[in-house]
Short mmCIF file of C-alpha atoms and ligand atoms in Angstrom, two decimals:
data_model
loop_
_atom_site.label_atom_id
_atom_site.label_comp_id
_atom_site.label_asym_id
_atom_site.label_seq_id
_atom_site.Cartn_x
_atom_site.Cartn_y
_atom_site.Cartn_z
CA MET A 10 9.31 -18.64 6.77
CA ALA A 11 9.43 -15.33 7.86
CA ARG A 12 12.46 -13.34 7.11
CA ARG A 13 14.87 -11.19 9.31
CA VAL A 14 14.74 -7.83 9.40
CA ALA A 15 17.28 -4.84 10.57
CA VAL A 16 17.77 -1.13 10.78
CA VAL A 17 20.24 0.52 8.46
CA ALA A 18 20.21 4.04 8.80
CA GLY A 19 18.07 6.96 10.50
CA GLY A 20 17.40 10.71 10.43
CA HIS A 21 16.48 12.86 13.57
CA SER A 22 15.37 16.60 13.29
CA LYS A 23 15.74 19.05 15.75
CA PHE A 24 12.63 18.32 18.42
CA GLY A 25 11.13 21.46 20.22
CA LYS A 26 8.80 23.92 19.56
CA ARG A 27 9.44 24.19 15.67
CA LEU A 28 7.21 26.95 14.61
CA ASP A 29 9.55 27.67 12.43
CA ALA A 30 8.65 24.36 10.45
CA THR A 31 5.67 22.94 8.47
CA VAL A 32 5.44 18.54 9.20
CA ARG A 33 6.60 18.21 5.65
CA GLU A 34 9.58 20.15 6.33
CA LEU A 35 9.73 18.52 9.26
CA CYS A 36 10.13 15.28 7.57
CA ALA A 37 12.58 16.44 5.25
CA GLU A 38 14.89 17.39 7.64
CA ALA A 39 14.62 13.39 9.44
CA TYR A 40 15.44 12.03 5.88
CA LYS A 41 18.21 14.63 5.01
CA PRO A 42 20.96 12.56 6.94
CA ILE A 43 19.42 9.27 5.06
CA TYR A 44 19.52 10.56 1.35
CA ASP A 45 22.97 11.60 2.45
CA GLU A 46 23.61 8.43 3.17
CA GLY A 47 23.31 7.30 0.15
CA ILE A 48 19.88 5.93 0.96
CA THR A 49 17.83 7.71 -2.43
CA GLN A 50 14.03 7.42 -3.11
CA ASP A 51 14.60 5.59 -5.87
CA ARG A 52 16.03 2.37 -3.29
CA ILE A 53 12.93 2.75 -1.40
CA ASP A 54 9.90 0.37 -2.28
CA ALA A 55 7.29 1.93 0.03
CA THR A 56 6.75 4.06 3.47
CA VAL A 57 5.22 4.02 6.49
CA LEU A 58 4.14 7.81 8.21
CA SER A 59 3.77 7.61 11.99
CA TYR A 60 1.74 11.14 12.89
CA ALA A 61 -1.21 10.36 15.09
CA ALA A 62 -2.94 13.69 15.56
CA SER A 63 -3.74 15.64 12.31
CA GLN A 64 -6.15 18.04 14.29
CA PHE A 65 -2.89 19.74 16.09
CA THR A 66 -2.00 21.17 12.24
CA GLY A 67 -5.41 20.20 10.67
CA GLN A 68 -3.72 18.66 7.58
CA GLY A 69 -5.14 14.96 6.76
CA ALA A 70 -4.03 12.46 4.25
CA GLY A 71 -0.08 12.68 5.60
CA SER A 72 1.39 10.03 4.28
CA ALA A 73 0.03 10.78 0.70
CA LEU A 74 1.63 14.41 1.18
CA ILE A 75 4.92 14.02 2.53
CA ALA A 76 5.70 10.66 0.89
CA ASP A 77 4.82 14.04 -2.15
CA TYR A 78 7.23 16.24 -0.76
CA LEU A 79 9.96 13.55 -0.18
CA GLY A 80 10.27 12.52 -3.66
CA LEU A 81 8.71 9.46 -3.17
CA GLN A 82 4.86 10.30 -5.21
CA ASN A 83 4.63 6.89 -6.69
CA LYS A 84 5.64 4.52 -3.85
CA PRO A 85 2.59 2.63 -1.70
CA HIS A 86 2.82 4.92 1.64
CA LEU A 87 0.55 3.98 4.60
CA ARG A 88 -0.38 6.39 8.00
CA VAL A 89 -0.83 4.21 11.52
CA GLU A 90 -2.13 5.77 14.21
CA SER A 91 -1.85 4.18 17.90
CA ALA A 92 -1.89 7.44 19.77
CA CYS A 93 1.86 7.83 21.63
CA ALA A 94 2.34 4.34 20.56
CA THR A 95 2.61 5.00 17.15
CA GLY A 96 6.31 5.02 16.10
CA THR A 97 6.38 1.26 17.02
CA ALA A 98 3.52 0.89 16.02
CA SER A 99 4.01 2.01 12.58
CA LEU A 100 7.49 -0.09 12.72
CA ARG A 101 5.38 -3.07 13.62
CA ALA A 102 3.40 -2.34 10.58
CA ALA A 103 7.08 -2.05 8.01
CA TYR A 104 8.26 -4.92 9.88
CA GLY A 105 5.48 -7.73 9.24
CA MET A 106 5.45 -6.09 5.31
CA ILE A 107 9.00 -6.82 5.10
CA ALA A 108 8.83 -10.22 6.80
CA SER A 109 6.42 -11.37 4.21
CA GLY A 110 8.44 -10.48 1.98
CA LEU A 111 6.20 -7.82 0.86
CA TYR A 112 8.84 -5.16 -0.10
CA ASP A 113 12.59 -5.49 1.05
CA VAL A 114 13.14 -1.43 1.80
CA MET A 115 11.01 0.28 4.19
CA LEU A 116 11.47 4.08 5.04
CA VAL A 117 9.00 4.50 8.36
CA LEU A 118 9.01 8.51 9.27
CA GLY A 119 7.25 9.57 12.59
CA VAL A 120 5.97 13.20 12.91
CA GLU A 121 3.73 15.60 15.00
CA GLN A 122 3.51 19.26 15.39
CA MET A 123 2.10 20.16 18.34
CA ASN A 124 2.40 23.72 18.85
CA ARG A 125 0.44 25.34 16.03
CA VAL A 126 -2.28 25.21 19.15
CA SER A 127 -2.07 26.69 22.50
CA SER A 128 -1.12 24.14 25.95
CA ALA A 129 -4.80 24.00 26.96
CA THR A 130 -5.74 22.79 23.15
CA ALA A 131 -3.26 20.34 23.08
CA THR A 132 -4.17 19.12 26.01
CA GLU A 133 -7.62 19.08 24.90
CA TYR A 134 -6.43 16.88 21.73
CA MET A 135 -4.95 14.52 23.67
CA ALA A 136 -7.69 14.18 26.26
CA ARG A 137 -9.74 12.94 23.75
CA ALA A 138 -7.26 9.36 23.42
CA GLY A 139 -9.90 8.62 26.62
CA ASP A 140 -13.07 7.34 26.86
CA MET A 141 -14.94 10.18 25.06
CA ARG A 142 -17.98 9.50 27.23
CA TRP A 143 -16.94 8.18 30.87
CA GLU A 144 -13.42 9.65 31.39
CA TYR A 145 -12.90 12.80 28.90
CA PRO A 146 -15.97 14.82 30.40
CA PHE A 147 -15.16 14.49 33.54
CA GLY A 148 -11.90 16.44 32.89
CA ILE A 149 -9.39 12.83 33.01
CA SER A 150 -6.48 14.21 30.92
CA PHE A 151 -3.18 12.55 30.58
CA PRO A 152 -1.66 14.48 33.61
CA ALA A 153 -4.63 13.33 35.78
CA PHE A 154 -4.52 9.50 33.97
CA TYR A 155 -0.51 9.18 35.66
CA ALA A 156 -1.48 11.11 38.34
CA LEU A 157 -3.68 9.03 39.61
CA MET A 158 -1.12 6.02 38.99
CA ALA A 159 1.02 7.81 40.96
CA SER A 160 -0.95 8.58 43.89
CA ARG A 161 -1.83 5.26 43.81
CA TYR A 162 1.86 3.76 43.73
CA ILE A 163 2.63 6.65 46.34
CA SER A 164 0.56 5.02 48.77
CA GLU A 165 0.88 1.55 47.95
CA TYR A 166 4.55 1.99 48.75
CA ASN A 167 5.40 4.60 50.61
CA LEU A 168 7.32 6.47 47.83
CA PRO A 169 8.79 10.42 48.40
CA HIS A 170 8.00 12.23 45.63
CA GLU A 171 12.14 13.05 45.52
CA VAL A 172 12.76 9.58 44.01
CA LEU A 173 10.51 10.68 41.35
CA SER A 174 12.46 13.56 40.81
CA MET A 175 15.77 12.64 40.51
CA ILE A 176 14.34 10.35 37.21
CA SER A 177 13.31 14.16 35.72
CA VAL A 178 17.18 14.95 37.05
CA LYS A 179 18.50 12.53 35.21
CA SER A 180 16.03 12.73 31.98
CA HIS A 181 17.72 16.62 31.82
CA HIS A 182 21.21 15.59 32.72
CA TYR A 183 21.00 13.85 29.58
CA GLY A 184 19.24 15.72 27.81
CA ALA A 185 21.07 19.31 28.12
CA GLN A 186 23.91 16.59 25.89
CA ASN A 187 21.18 15.66 23.09
CA PRO A 188 21.80 18.62 20.39
CA LYS A 189 18.25 17.56 19.14
CA ALA A 190 16.66 18.25 22.30
CA HIS A 191 13.89 20.17 22.86
CA LEU A 192 14.64 21.51 26.65
CA PRO A 193 18.45 20.58 26.57
CA LYS A 194 18.67 22.13 30.07
CA GLU A 195 19.91 20.18 33.56
CA VAL A 196 17.66 20.46 36.33
CA SER A 197 18.65 20.61 40.19
CA LEU A 198 17.21 18.37 42.63
CA GLU A 199 14.79 20.71 44.59
CA GLU A 200 13.74 22.77 41.10
CA ALA A 201 12.44 19.77 39.93
CA HIS A 202 11.02 18.68 43.33
CA ASN A 203 9.56 22.26 44.25
CA ALA A 204 8.41 23.09 40.39
CA VAL A 205 4.83 24.13 40.02
CA PRO A 206 1.98 21.49 40.67
CA ILE A 207 0.47 20.05 37.39
CA CYS A 208 -2.08 18.01 38.33
CA ARG A 209 -0.91 16.75 42.12
CA PRO A 210 1.23 14.82 43.27
CA LEU A 211 2.78 15.13 39.42
CA ASN A 212 4.62 18.57 38.92
CA LEU A 213 5.78 20.75 35.99
CA TYR A 214 8.96 18.44 36.05
CA ASP A 215 7.28 15.03 36.01
CA CYS A 216 5.39 15.93 32.54
CA SER A 217 7.01 15.44 29.25
CA LEU A 218 7.08 18.29 26.85
CA ILE A 219 4.38 19.10 23.94
CA THR A 220 6.87 18.86 21.11
CA ASP A 221 7.16 19.41 17.55
CA GLY A 222 9.27 16.91 15.43
CA ALA A 223 10.32 14.44 13.44
CA ALA A 224 12.53 10.80 13.22
CA ALA A 225 13.52 7.93 10.43
CA VAL A 226 14.53 4.81 10.20
CA VAL A 227 15.21 2.69 7.14
CA LEU A 228 13.90 -0.62 7.62
CA VAL A 229 15.90 -3.75 4.86
CA ALA A 230 15.26 -7.64 4.53
CA GLU A 231 18.27 -9.57 5.58
CA GLU A 232 18.86 -10.30 2.29
CA ARG A 233 19.01 -6.90 1.03
CA VAL A 234 20.96 -5.63 4.26
CA LYS A 235 24.98 -5.50 2.40
CA GLU A 236 23.83 -3.06 -0.26
CA PHE A 237 23.06 -0.74 2.52
CA THR A 238 24.95 -1.21 5.74
CA ASP A 239 28.03 -3.57 7.72
CA ARG A 240 26.82 -1.86 10.86
CA PRO A 241 23.34 -3.27 10.83
CA MET A 242 21.30 -3.58 14.12
CA TRP A 243 18.71 -6.51 13.89
CA ILE A 244 15.11 -6.91 14.84
CA LYS A 245 15.57 -9.33 17.48
CA GLY A 246 12.14 -9.74 19.25
CA ILE A 247 8.84 -7.74 19.45
CA GLY A 248 6.21 -7.64 21.19
CA ALA A 249 2.50 -5.68 21.18
CA GLY A 250 0.16 -6.06 24.67
CA ALA A 251 -3.40 -4.02 25.64
CA SER A 252 -4.84 -2.90 28.17
CA GLN A 253 -8.73 -2.41 28.63
CA MET A 254 -9.77 1.28 27.86
CA MET A 255 -11.12 2.75 31.11
CA ILE A 256 -8.13 3.24 33.37
CA GLN A 257 -10.86 2.46 36.18
CA ASP A 258 -11.36 -1.74 34.93
CA ARG A 259 -7.60 -1.93 35.40
CA PRO A 260 -6.28 -4.76 38.26
CA SER A 261 -3.59 -2.71 39.27
CA LEU A 262 -2.90 1.01 38.68
CA THR A 263 0.89 0.79 39.86
CA SER A 264 1.53 -1.56 36.80
CA ILE A 265 0.14 -1.66 33.06
CA PRO A 266 -1.10 -4.97 31.91
CA GLY A 267 -0.27 -4.11 28.33
CA ALA A 268 3.15 -3.82 29.18
CA LYS A 269 3.17 -6.92 31.05
CA GLN A 270 2.22 -8.31 28.20
CA ALA A 271 4.33 -6.69 25.63
CA ALA A 272 6.83 -7.32 27.52
CA LYS A 273 7.06 -11.41 28.06
CA ALA A 274 6.08 -11.40 23.92
CA ALA A 275 9.11 -9.52 23.27
CA TYR A 276 11.76 -11.64 25.45
CA GLU A 277 9.93 -14.72 24.16
CA MET A 278 10.35 -13.81 20.74
CA ALA A 279 14.25 -12.43 21.21
CA GLY A 280 15.11 -15.61 23.92
CA LEU A 281 16.64 -13.04 26.28
CA LYS A 282 15.83 -11.84 29.54
CA PRO A 283 15.64 -8.60 31.11
CA ASN A 284 19.17 -9.35 33.14
CA ASP A 285 20.68 -9.19 29.23
CA ILE A 286 19.69 -5.95 28.41
CA ASN A 287 21.98 -3.74 28.23
CA MET A 288 20.06 0.05 27.26
CA ALA A 289 16.90 0.87 27.06
CA GLU A 290 14.50 3.76 25.57
CA VAL A 291 11.04 3.57 28.09
CA HIS A 292 7.92 6.14 27.87
CA ASP A 293 8.91 8.31 30.48
CA CYS A 294 6.23 10.59 29.63
CA PHE A 295 5.41 11.25 33.32
CA SER A 296 8.36 10.35 36.03
CA ILE A 297 5.86 7.74 37.33
CA ALA A 298 6.02 6.36 33.75
CA GLU A 299 9.71 5.81 33.53
CA LEU A 300 9.51 4.07 37.02
CA ILE A 301 6.61 2.03 36.40
CA ALA A 302 8.42 0.16 33.31
CA TYR A 303 11.11 -0.39 35.23
CA GLU A 304 9.61 -2.81 36.86
CA ASP A 305 6.81 -3.99 33.57
CA LEU A 306 10.23 -5.03 31.96
CA GLY A 307 11.46 -6.80 34.78
CA PHE A 308 14.43 -4.51 35.39
CA ALA A 309 13.18 -4.53 39.03
CA GLU A 310 10.55 -6.67 41.18
CA PRO A 311 7.49 -4.46 41.73
CA GLY A 312 7.38 -2.13 44.47
CA LYS A 313 11.24 -2.19 44.10
CA GLY A 314 11.85 0.61 40.69
CA ARG A 315 13.13 3.32 42.93
CA GLU A 316 16.19 1.01 43.49
CA ILE A 317 17.39 1.59 40.35
CA VAL A 318 16.86 4.67 40.84
CA GLU A 319 18.37 5.97 44.08
CA ASN A 320 21.37 3.72 42.61
CA LYS A 321 21.37 6.11 39.56
CA GLU A 322 21.46 2.45 37.74
CA ASN A 323 19.89 4.17 35.32
CA TYR A 324 23.14 6.56 34.05
CA HIS A 325 24.85 5.49 31.08
CA ASP A 326 27.51 4.15 32.97
CA GLY A 327 24.94 2.29 35.05
CA ARG A 328 23.76 -1.75 35.29
CA ILE A 329 20.74 -0.35 33.10
CA PRO A 330 20.93 3.02 31.25
CA VAL A 331 17.90 4.41 30.46
CA ASN A 332 16.82 6.83 28.48
CA CYS A 333 20.56 8.25 28.08
CA ASP A 334 19.01 11.22 25.29
CA GLY A 335 16.38 12.88 27.77
CA GLY A 336 13.51 10.91 27.03
CA LEU A 337 10.49 12.26 26.54
CA LYS A 338 10.69 14.74 29.31
CA SER A 339 13.87 16.57 28.33
CA LYS A 340 14.43 15.25 24.43
CA GLY A 341 10.69 15.99 23.97
CA HIS A 342 7.63 14.19 23.06
CA PRO A 343 6.36 14.68 19.91
CA LEU A 344 3.63 12.15 19.46
CA GLY A 345 4.41 10.31 16.15
CA ALA A 346 8.08 10.41 16.22
CA THR A 347 9.07 9.03 19.42
CA GLY A 348 8.97 5.83 18.93
CA ILE A 349 11.50 6.02 15.85
CA SER A 350 13.31 8.54 17.80
CA MET A 351 13.99 6.05 20.93
CA THR A 352 14.83 3.55 17.92
CA TYR A 353 17.35 5.66 16.58
CA GLU A 354 18.57 6.38 19.78
CA ILE A 355 19.09 2.76 19.74
CA LEU A 356 21.51 2.32 16.30
CA LYS A 357 23.38 5.54 17.43
CA GLN A 358 24.29 4.64 20.94
CA MET A 359 24.82 0.49 19.23
CA ARG A 360 27.12 2.21 16.87
CA GLY A 361 29.20 4.16 19.22
CA GLU A 362 27.88 7.15 18.04
CA ALA A 363 25.97 9.26 21.13
CA ASP A 364 27.05 12.42 20.57
CA LYS A 365 29.30 12.75 23.78
CA PRO A 366 31.21 10.23 25.65
CA SER A 367 29.56 11.31 28.21
CA ARG A 368 26.08 10.08 27.85
CA GLN A 369 28.31 7.12 25.01
CA ILE A 370 26.51 3.26 26.34
CA LYS A 371 29.26 0.92 26.43
CA ASP A 372 28.99 -2.02 24.37
CA VAL A 373 25.36 -2.51 23.97
CA GLN A 374 24.75 -6.03 22.38
CA TYR A 375 20.88 -5.33 22.93
CA GLY A 376 18.59 -2.12 23.11
CA LEU A 377 14.85 -2.30 24.89
CA VAL A 378 12.51 -0.16 23.10
CA HIS A 379 8.89 0.31 25.11
CA ASN A 380 6.59 2.54 23.71
CA VAL A 381 3.19 2.99 25.05
CA GLY A 382 -0.23 4.25 23.55
CA GLN A 383 -2.61 6.52 25.49
CA SER A 384 -2.67 5.16 29.66
CA GLY A 385 -1.26 1.44 28.12
CA GLN A 386 -4.53 0.93 25.84
CA PHE A 387 -1.37 -0.11 23.83
CA VAL A 388 1.75 -0.98 24.12
CA ASN A 389 4.85 -2.19 21.99
CA ILE A 390 8.23 -3.25 22.81
CA PHE A 391 11.17 -3.96 20.43
CA ILE A 392 14.52 -5.98 21.42
CA TYR A 393 17.18 -4.74 18.99
CA GLU A 394 20.29 -6.57 18.82
CA ARG A 395 23.99 -5.52 17.16
CA GLY A 396 25.10 -7.47 14.13
CA PHE A 397 28.38 -6.39 13.56
C1 LIG B 415 2.77 20.77 31.71
C2 LIG B 415 2.15 21.42 30.62
C3 LIG B 415 0.86 21.74 31.08
C4 LIG B 415 3.61 22.35 30.78
O1 LIG B 415 2.94 23.35 29.77
P1 LIG B 415 2.15 24.95 29.82
O2 LIG B 415 2.04 25.35 31.41
O3 LIG B 415 1.84 25.16 29.08
O4 LIG B 415 3.80 25.81 29.41
P2 LIG B 415 4.62 26.40 28.32
O5 LIG B 415 4.03 26.16 27.12
O6 LIG B 415 4.04 27.35 28.49
O7 LIG B 415 5.73 26.91 29.20
C5 LIG B 415 6.23 27.36 30.60
C6 LIG B 415 7.72 27.54 30.27
O8 LIG B 415 7.36 25.97 31.22
C7 LIG B 415 8.44 25.71 30.48
N1 LIG B 415 7.92 24.26 29.87
C8 LIG B 415 6.53 23.58 29.60
N2 LIG B 415 6.86 22.33 29.78
C9 LIG B 415 7.72 22.09 30.41
C10 LIG B 415 7.67 20.62 31.08
N3 LIG B 415 7.27 19.56 30.93
N4 LIG B 415 8.91 20.29 31.63
C11 LIG B 415 9.76 21.36 32.48
N5 LIG B 415 9.48 22.62 31.91
C12 LIG B 415 8.46 23.04 30.92
C13 LIG B 415 8.54 26.00 29.57
O9 LIG B 415 10.26 25.55 28.85
C14 LIG B 415 8.88 27.61 29.80
O10 LIG B 415 9.88 27.59 30.37
P3 LIG B 415 10.30 29.63 29.99
O11 LIG B 415 8.91 30.24 30.64
O12 LIG B 415 11.51 29.62 30.41
O13 LIG B 415 10.08 29.33 28.33
C15 LIG B 415 2.41 20.40 29.27
O14 LIG B 415 4.86 20.59 29.23
C16 LIG B 415 2.39 19.26 29.55
O15 LIG B 415 0.40 18.99 29.47
N6 LIG B 415 3.14 18.47 29.13
C17 LIG B 415 2.59 16.84 29.30
C18 LIG B 415 1.84 16.31 27.67
C19 LIG B 415 1.61 15.54 27.22
O16 LIG B 415 0.62 15.12 28.93
N7 LIG B 415 1.69 14.27 26.32
C20 LIG B 415 1.23 13.34 26.36
C21 LIG B 415 1.87 12.12 27.52
S1 LIG B 415 1.81 10.34 26.54
#
């Protein structure tokens, strides 16, 4: 019988262009608040490092480097890689190791440093997650993958671009209230809608940021949770899904098959329905991705996600608050840190510790994380339950 597993603590570095810090220093910044809470190295059995792409810094063997720097030299460690879903893939690995009885207490760290290379080089490195024979040589980068999905969605459902811009306006509204955010500034609908094109129909404000940063959480087996906190956040459901490698082989471009598969599995394991979820952190690598997530997660019917946007149901006081930390768009998207950062945000919201009342979601009992790798090849969904 698997043991239950809880998140008991979290930490987060400032996200941004962090040329002042190295990968290991960003990890130390994320671990420090956890250490300050009394979860010192001697209490941790093992670590998992979520580090998606070592080519950004050239540093290999990241988990050894970081364990060493954090004073965890004699603790087993491993590194996980699943493109932009690396954070939740790492959590899934740690969950399995704790649930099976292998370890009781694990530190899961996520980090990426993407700004040591130019945006053009970063775009090229990320594009290598596409098929190197049939996609990459034809210039399909990340903005292009999602531009294809956006074009299809716009033509199938007659979607005005302004709806996508409204998602970006919301993200920046909340990012402006998050001291850890990369680009904490409000934008108007006009600015977002009329921004410079990146890959039509997507413009600058439809794109997430190229970010440096780290985040960390501690997972603990149920028998040991009381030693760490009286405010645990339980892992209630986990779902993983996969989609065809090449976007051209997908049955539809207005939905991500792996996300629907992961959502179904997570809801089943949790014994919950979309209506039970009080908040969600979704993978808005592009504005269209957030819209599609509403539908893949069952918050709206196919083609109806725009109603959530137009009625502002996705705001902190709405029916289904989404990304009230700024999301990948304004908080930022350091690939390996993203899924852990989403988890950290749910922990904060459940504990009533959002930075400002104007972004605090009320009474979060169930929170959902939706983390997508590449253009949907791998998706992990976690449902968390407040345990206090
Ligand atoms: C859109 C993108 C190409 C812009 O990069 P860029 O043109 O090199 O931008 P720069 O870093 O030179 O910044 C230029 C300005 O734009 C701003 N900016 C950069 N990216 C931005 C974004 N996504 N949204 C809003 N503003 C952005 C910068 O803050 C800067 O503003 P300033 O001149 O006021 O200081 C880049 O952000 C991008 O590729 N995003 C997508 C990342 C991605 O694909 N991630 C994986 C997805 S799963």
